[in-house]
């Protein structure tokens, strides 16, 4: 919680001072009662003493004042608000290693399922594009708010040989650039991000470092997801084929995220991947904006005042 007028919180020292004065008065009352040894006469003079109940009334009164002071300082708290505009390009690895079954039912099938869930996690006003990459990178869907196009393209993804992570970033930047070129207002800055999911390392195409330089020039962060386990295998058909180990290369993907201002994630199951996509969707699709909550504390002060008055009337037959 933050405050629009934090200097007004100094009035809380007044509340603390009132509490201290109240405690001092109660101490003096106690000392007087000890000195007044004729208890029978004291009972006759003051037959009904409120005892602990007067402290409850005092606490409620102090709480009312404290809540009023906090309201006077105009408190705020952050609220998640859907972005009106943003562009996200999903870059999904379609190399042969994505056929590994260390993630059930397979890496590629789990990736498809999680990517579709991601589409449901971001607001409908966000443009989402799709890039698939293996030995080459292809823009499967230009960034659009039409989720059905992206879903169909995800479902049609096919595996091929090679892994061109650098080319995937370049293709994603081209897709983002096409959206920026269509922006009506030149003064409007539409946030964009690339979300790249892979299980391997670059084997063909332009180097990752070149792609990182291009992403930084375009001021587009690249968030990366290392998907799979260190025990993945695929089977190469043919007489010279057989099982081939396809462990995940996390370090290369981590470097890309760190160098572009993105975030790095690691997922070893479909559930983990779905959670990663949900977290990314929340950070991209929503922004935190302050909302003033003064009325909450005004209401709390009113309730505390009403409690104070009710208890005072019930226990002492006086309003205060």
Short mmCIF file of C-alpha atoms in Angstrom, two decimals:
data_model
loop_
_atom_site.label_atom_id
_atom_site.label_comp_id
_atom_site.label_asym_id
_atom_site.label_seq_id
_atom_site.Cartn_x
_atom_site.Cartn_y
_atom_site.Cartn_z
CA UNK A 1 0.00 0.00 0.00
CA UNK A 2 1.19 3.50 -0.87
CA UNK A 3 -0.06 7.00 -0.12
CA UNK A 4 -0.72 10.06 -2.28
CA UNK A 5 -0.16 12.34 0.74
CA UNK A 6 2.28 10.38 2.94
CA UNK A 7 3.26 13.46 4.98
CA UNK A 8 -0.19 13.44 6.56
CA UNK A 9 0.67 10.20 8.32
CA UNK A 10 2.55 12.31 10.84
CA UNK A 11 -0.84 12.84 12.48
CA UNK A 12 -0.57 9.24 13.67
CA UNK A 13 1.86 10.50 16.29
CA UNK A 14 -1.10 12.38 17.72
CA UNK A 15 -2.96 9.08 18.03
CA UNK A 16 0.05 7.57 19.78
CA UNK A 17 0.16 10.58 22.12
CA UNK A 18 -3.53 10.14 22.97
CA UNK A 19 -2.91 6.46 23.71
CA UNK A 20 0.03 7.39 25.97
CA UNK A 21 -2.08 10.00 27.82
CA UNK A 22 -4.85 7.44 28.28
CA UNK A 23 -2.42 4.92 29.77
CA UNK A 24 -0.99 7.58 32.08
CA UNK A 25 -4.47 8.51 33.32
CA UNK A 26 -5.32 4.88 33.94
CA UNK A 27 -2.11 4.48 35.91
CA UNK A 28 -3.01 7.46 38.09
CA UNK A 29 -6.49 6.04 38.67
CA UNK A 30 -4.94 2.77 39.77
CA UNK A 31 -2.55 4.52 42.15
CA UNK A 32 -5.43 6.52 43.65
CA UNK A 33 -7.47 3.35 44.17
CA UNK A 34 -4.55 1.78 46.02
CA UNK A 35 -4.22 4.82 48.33
CA UNK A 36 -7.96 4.91 48.99
CA UNK A 37 -8.02 2.07 51.51
CA UNK A 38 -11.71 2.38 52.48
CA UNK A 39 -12.98 0.04 49.77
CA UNK A 40 -16.54 -0.05 51.16
CA UNK A 41 -16.84 3.72 50.92
CA UNK A 42 -15.35 3.65 47.38
CA UNK A 43 -18.01 1.14 46.31
CA UNK A 44 -20.71 3.35 47.80
CA UNK A 45 -19.44 6.43 45.97
CA UNK A 46 -18.88 4.61 42.66
CA UNK A 47 -21.08 1.50 42.83
CA UNK A 48 -20.64 0.51 39.18
CA UNK A 49 -17.21 0.78 37.67
CA UNK A 50 -16.91 -0.14 33.94
CA UNK A 51 -13.62 -1.98 34.53
CA UNK A 52 -12.13 -3.56 31.39
CA UNK A 53 -15.03 -2.37 29.26
CA UNK A 54 -13.87 1.23 29.28
CA UNK A 55 -10.61 0.07 27.69
CA UNK A 56 -12.52 -1.55 24.81
CA UNK A 57 -14.36 1.70 24.19
CA UNK A 58 -11.11 3.66 24.29
CA UNK A 59 -9.43 1.27 21.85
CA UNK A 60 -12.36 1.56 19.43
CA UNK A 61 -12.15 5.36 19.66
CA UNK A 62 -8.41 5.34 18.96
CA UNK A 63 -8.92 2.96 16.06
CA UNK A 64 -11.47 5.37 14.58
CA UNK A 65 -9.01 8.27 14.80
CA UNK A 66 -6.18 6.16 13.31
CA UNK A 67 -8.36 5.06 10.39
CA UNK A 68 -9.35 8.68 9.78
CA UNK A 69 -5.69 9.72 9.67
CA UNK A 70 -4.84 6.95 7.18
CA UNK A 71 -7.79 8.01 5.02
CA UNK A 72 -6.54 11.62 5.22
CA UNK A 73 -3.21 10.42 3.73
CA UNK A 74 -5.12 9.05 0.69
CA UNK A 75 -3.91 5.43 0.57
CA UNK A 76 -3.61 3.52 -2.69
CA UNK A 77 -2.91 -0.07 -3.73
CA UNK A 78 -1.94 -1.62 -7.04
CA UNK A 79 -4.63 -3.22 -9.20
CA UNK A 80 -4.09 -5.50 -12.19
CA UNK A 81 -5.52 -3.82 -15.29
CA UNK A 82 -5.60 -5.52 -18.71
CA UNK A 83 -3.40 -3.80 -21.27
CA UNK A 84 -5.28 -2.24 -24.10
CA UNK A 85 -2.51 -3.00 -26.59
CA UNK A 86 0.58 -5.18 -26.70
CA UNK A 87 2.21 -7.62 -29.09
CA UNK A 88 3.48 -11.07 -28.16
CA UNK A 89 5.13 -13.52 -30.55
CA UNK A 90 5.28 -17.16 -29.50
CA UNK A 91 8.32 -18.86 -31.03
CA UNK A 92 8.00 -22.63 -30.69
CA UNK A 93 10.79 -25.11 -31.41
CA UNK A 94 9.73 -27.71 -33.99
CA UNK A 95 13.04 -29.55 -34.27
CA UNK A 96 13.12 -33.36 -34.23
CA UNK A 97 14.22 -33.40 -30.60
CA UNK A 98 10.73 -32.15 -29.67
CA UNK A 99 9.50 -35.67 -30.42
CA UNK A 100 11.10 -36.90 -27.17
CA UNK A 101 8.67 -38.53 -24.74
CA UNK A 102 10.41 -37.55 -21.50
CA UNK A 103 7.47 -35.15 -21.24
CA UNK A 104 4.15 -36.94 -21.66
CA UNK A 105 2.81 -37.53 -24.25
CA UNK A 106 5.71 -35.82 -26.06
CA UNK A 107 7.49 -32.50 -25.86
CA UNK A 108 5.76 -31.10 -28.92
CA UNK A 109 2.27 -32.23 -27.90
CA UNK A 110 2.72 -30.78 -24.43
CA UNK A 111 4.05 -27.56 -25.95
CA UNK A 112 1.01 -27.26 -28.22
CA UNK A 113 -1.38 -27.76 -25.33
CA UNK A 114 0.36 -25.21 -23.11
CA UNK A 115 0.56 -22.67 -25.92
CA UNK A 116 -3.19 -22.89 -26.45
CA UNK A 117 -3.71 -22.30 -22.73
CA UNK A 118 -1.50 -19.24 -23.01
CA UNK A 119 -3.87 -17.79 -25.59
CA UNK A 120 -6.65 -18.00 -23.03
CA UNK A 121 -4.51 -16.34 -20.34
CA UNK A 122 -3.85 -13.02 -22.11
CA UNK A 123 -6.55 -10.39 -22.72
CA UNK A 124 -8.28 -10.45 -26.08
CA UNK A 125 -6.88 -7.01 -26.97
CA UNK A 126 -3.32 -8.38 -27.07
CA UNK A 127 -1.91 -9.21 -30.51
CA UNK A 128 -0.43 -12.72 -30.52
CA UNK A 129 1.69 -14.10 -33.36
CA UNK A 130 3.29 -17.49 -33.92
CA UNK A 131 6.72 -18.44 -35.23
CA UNK A 132 7.87 -22.03 -35.65
CA UNK A 133 11.52 -22.85 -36.06
CA UNK A 134 13.67 -25.87 -36.80
CA UNK A 135 16.23 -25.74 -39.62
CA UNK A 136 14.53 -22.48 -40.63
CA UNK A 137 12.18 -20.00 -38.98
CA UNK A 138 8.70 -19.27 -40.32
CA UNK A 139 6.05 -16.75 -39.30
CA UNK A 140 3.07 -19.07 -39.06
CA UNK A 141 0.67 -16.29 -38.00
CA UNK A 142 1.25 -12.55 -38.02
CA UNK A 143 0.36 -10.93 -34.67
CA UNK A 144 -3.41 -10.75 -34.44
CA UNK A 145 -6.27 -10.68 -31.95
CA UNK A 146 -7.91 -13.56 -33.82
CA UNK A 147 -7.14 -16.42 -31.44
CA UNK A 148 -8.67 -19.06 -33.75
CA UNK A 149 -5.96 -18.43 -36.36
CA UNK A 150 -3.22 -18.96 -33.82
CA UNK A 151 -4.86 -22.07 -32.37
CA UNK A 152 -5.17 -23.67 -35.81
CA UNK A 153 -1.56 -22.85 -36.63
CA UNK A 154 -0.38 -24.36 -33.34
CA UNK A 155 -2.29 -27.53 -34.09
CA UNK A 156 -0.63 -27.79 -37.54
CA UNK A 157 2.95 -27.58 -36.27
CA UNK A 158 5.21 -30.27 -37.76
CA UNK A 159 8.72 -31.38 -36.79
CA UNK A 160 11.77 -30.96 -39.00
CA UNK A 161 15.53 -31.26 -38.68
CA UNK A 162 17.75 -28.50 -37.25
CA UNK A 163 17.39 -25.76 -34.64
CA UNK A 164 17.65 -22.12 -35.67
CA UNK A 165 17.03 -20.12 -32.50
CA UNK A 166 18.73 -17.00 -33.86
CA UNK A 167 16.58 -17.10 -37.00
CA UNK A 168 13.48 -17.52 -34.82
CA UNK A 169 14.25 -14.26 -33.00
CA UNK A 170 14.84 -12.43 -36.28
CA UNK A 171 11.55 -13.74 -37.69
CA UNK A 172 9.72 -12.73 -34.52
CA UNK A 173 11.17 -9.22 -34.72
CA UNK A 174 10.00 -8.95 -38.32
CA UNK A 175 6.48 -9.95 -37.23
CA UNK A 176 6.53 -7.35 -34.45
CA UNK A 177 7.83 -4.74 -36.87
CA UNK A 178 4.88 -5.32 -39.19
CA UNK A 179 2.49 -4.50 -36.35
CA UNK A 180 4.39 -1.36 -35.36
CA UNK A 181 4.30 -0.18 -38.96
CA UNK A 182 0.51 -0.36 -38.87
CA UNK A 183 0.23 1.73 -35.69
CA UNK A 184 -1.84 4.82 -36.46
CA UNK A 185 -0.15 7.13 -33.94
CA UNK A 186 3.61 7.52 -34.30
CA UNK A 187 3.72 8.74 -30.71
CA UNK A 188 2.19 5.57 -29.36
CA UNK A 189 4.57 3.01 -27.94
CA UNK A 190 3.08 -0.47 -28.02
CA UNK A 191 4.93 -2.93 -25.75
CA UNK A 192 6.16 -6.10 -27.42
CA UNK A 193 7.83 -9.28 -26.31
CA UNK A 194 9.06 -12.55 -27.76
CA UNK A 195 8.39 -15.76 -25.85
CA UNK A 196 10.72 -18.44 -27.21
CA UNK A 197 10.41 -22.06 -26.17
CA UNK A 198 13.08 -24.57 -27.11
CA UNK A 199 14.74 -27.76 -25.92
CA UNK A 200 18.02 -27.46 -27.76
CA UNK A 201 20.69 -25.13 -29.05
CA UNK A 202 21.33 -23.33 -32.31
CA UNK A 203 22.70 -25.66 -35.00
CA UNK A 204 21.96 -23.64 -38.15
CA UNK A 205 21.30 -20.06 -39.16
CA UNK A 206 22.46 -16.80 -37.65
CA UNK A 207 24.08 -16.87 -34.24
CA UNK A 208 22.22 -16.16 -31.03
CA UNK A 209 24.45 -13.16 -30.34
CA UNK A 210 23.42 -11.51 -33.61
CA UNK A 211 19.77 -12.05 -32.74
CA UNK A 212 20.29 -10.63 -29.25
CA UNK A 213 21.83 -7.49 -30.76
CA UNK A 214 18.84 -7.09 -33.07
CA UNK A 215 16.37 -7.58 -30.22
CA UNK A 216 18.14 -4.97 -28.08
CA UNK A 217 18.17 -2.53 -30.98
CA UNK A 218 14.42 -3.01 -31.39
CA UNK A 219 13.99 -2.81 -27.59
CA UNK A 220 12.10 -6.11 -27.54
CA UNK A 221 12.83 -8.41 -24.59
CA UNK A 222 13.04 -12.12 -25.29
CA UNK A 223 11.73 -14.42 -22.58
CA UNK A 224 12.93 -17.99 -23.01
CA UNK A 225 11.64 -21.34 -21.80
CA UNK A 226 13.89 -24.39 -21.62
CA UNK A 227 11.47 -27.26 -22.05
CA UNK A 228 12.20 -30.91 -21.35
CA UNK A 229 14.52 -32.92 -19.13
CA UNK A 230 18.15 -33.98 -19.26
CA UNK A 231 17.07 -37.55 -20.02
CA UNK A 232 15.14 -37.02 -23.26
CA UNK A 233 15.73 -39.38 -26.19
CA UNK A 234 14.49 -39.71 -29.72
CA UNK A 235 14.81 -42.72 -31.99
CA UNK A 236 16.40 -42.20 -35.40
CA UNK A 237 14.88 -44.62 -37.92
CA UNK A 238 16.92 -46.67 -40.39
CA UNK A 239 19.68 -49.24 -40.17
CA UNK A 240 22.16 -46.70 -38.84
CA UNK A 241 19.66 -45.16 -36.46
CA UNK A 242 18.81 -45.80 -32.85
CA UNK A 243 18.23 -43.84 -29.67
CA UNK A 244 19.81 -40.39 -29.49
CA UNK A 245 20.06 -38.35 -26.32
CA UNK A 246 18.50 -34.85 -26.56
CA UNK A 247 19.10 -33.06 -23.24
CA UNK A 248 17.89 -29.51 -22.75
CA UNK A 249 20.45 -26.73 -23.17
CA UNK A 250 19.42 -24.24 -20.49
CA UNK A 251 22.51 -22.03 -20.48
CA UNK A 252 22.08 -20.76 -24.05
CA UNK A 253 18.44 -19.83 -23.46
CA UNK A 254 19.28 -18.22 -20.14
CA UNK A 255 21.91 -16.06 -21.83
CA UNK A 256 19.40 -14.84 -24.41
CA UNK A 257 16.90 -13.81 -21.73
CA UNK A 258 19.53 -12.10 -19.59
CA UNK A 259 21.01 -10.22 -22.53
CA UNK A 260 17.68 -8.85 -23.78
CA UNK A 261 15.99 -8.01 -20.49
CA UNK A 262 13.61 -10.95 -20.67
CA UNK A 263 12.95 -13.71 -18.19
CA UNK A 264 14.27 -17.26 -18.24
CA UNK A 265 12.11 -20.23 -17.25
CA UNK A 266 12.66 -23.96 -17.08
CA UNK A 267 9.86 -26.51 -17.38
CA UNK A 268 10.06 -30.29 -17.26
CA UNK A 269 6.36 -31.16 -17.62
CA UNK A 270 3.26 -29.91 -19.37
CA UNK A 271 1.86 -28.60 -16.08
CA UNK A 272 5.04 -26.61 -15.39
CA UNK A 273 5.06 -25.24 -18.92
CA UNK A 274 1.43 -24.18 -18.61
CA UNK A 275 2.24 -22.36 -15.37
CA UNK A 276 5.18 -20.60 -17.00
CA UNK A 277 2.97 -19.45 -19.87
CA UNK A 278 0.35 -18.28 -17.37
CA UNK A 279 2.95 -16.24 -15.47
CA UNK A 280 4.26 -14.71 -18.68
CA UNK A 281 0.72 -13.96 -19.86
CA UNK A 282 -0.04 -12.20 -16.60
CA UNK A 283 3.09 -10.03 -16.80
CA UNK A 284 2.54 -9.14 -20.46
CA UNK A 285 -1.22 -8.84 -20.61
CA UNK A 286 -1.72 -6.84 -17.44
CA UNK A 287 -0.19 -3.78 -15.86
CA UNK A 288 -0.29 -2.60 -12.26
CA UNK A 289 -2.01 0.74 -11.70
CA UNK A 290 -2.55 2.51 -8.38
CA UNK A 291 -6.12 2.83 -7.14
CA UNK A 292 -7.07 5.13 -4.29
CA UNK A 293 -8.74 3.28 -1.40
CA UNK A 294 -9.45 6.23 0.88
CA UNK A 295 -13.09 5.23 1.23
CA UNK A 296 -12.10 1.88 2.72
CA UNK A 297 -10.55 3.65 5.68
CA UNK A 298 -13.34 6.21 5.90
CA UNK A 299 -15.74 3.29 6.21
CA UNK A 300 -13.53 1.64 8.82
CA UNK A 301 -13.44 4.89 10.81
CA UNK A 302 -17.23 5.19 10.69
CA UNK A 303 -17.65 1.61 11.90
CA UNK A 304 -15.17 2.19 14.74
CA UNK A 305 -16.98 5.38 15.76
CA UNK A 306 -20.34 3.61 15.77
CA UNK A 307 -18.87 0.79 17.88
CA UNK A 308 -17.41 3.35 20.29
CA UNK A 309 -20.75 5.17 20.69
CA UNK A 310 -22.74 1.93 21.04
CA UNK A 311 -20.44 0.47 23.71
CA UNK A 312 -20.35 3.75 25.61
CA UNK A 313 -24.13 4.02 25.66
CA UNK A 314 -24.57 0.37 26.64
CA UNK A 315 -22.01 0.33 29.43
CA UNK A 316 -21.99 3.87 30.83
CA UNK A 317 -25.30 5.39 29.64
CA UNK A 318 -23.23 8.14 28.04
CA UNK A 319 -22.45 8.79 24.40
CA UNK A 320 -18.71 9.11 25.16
#
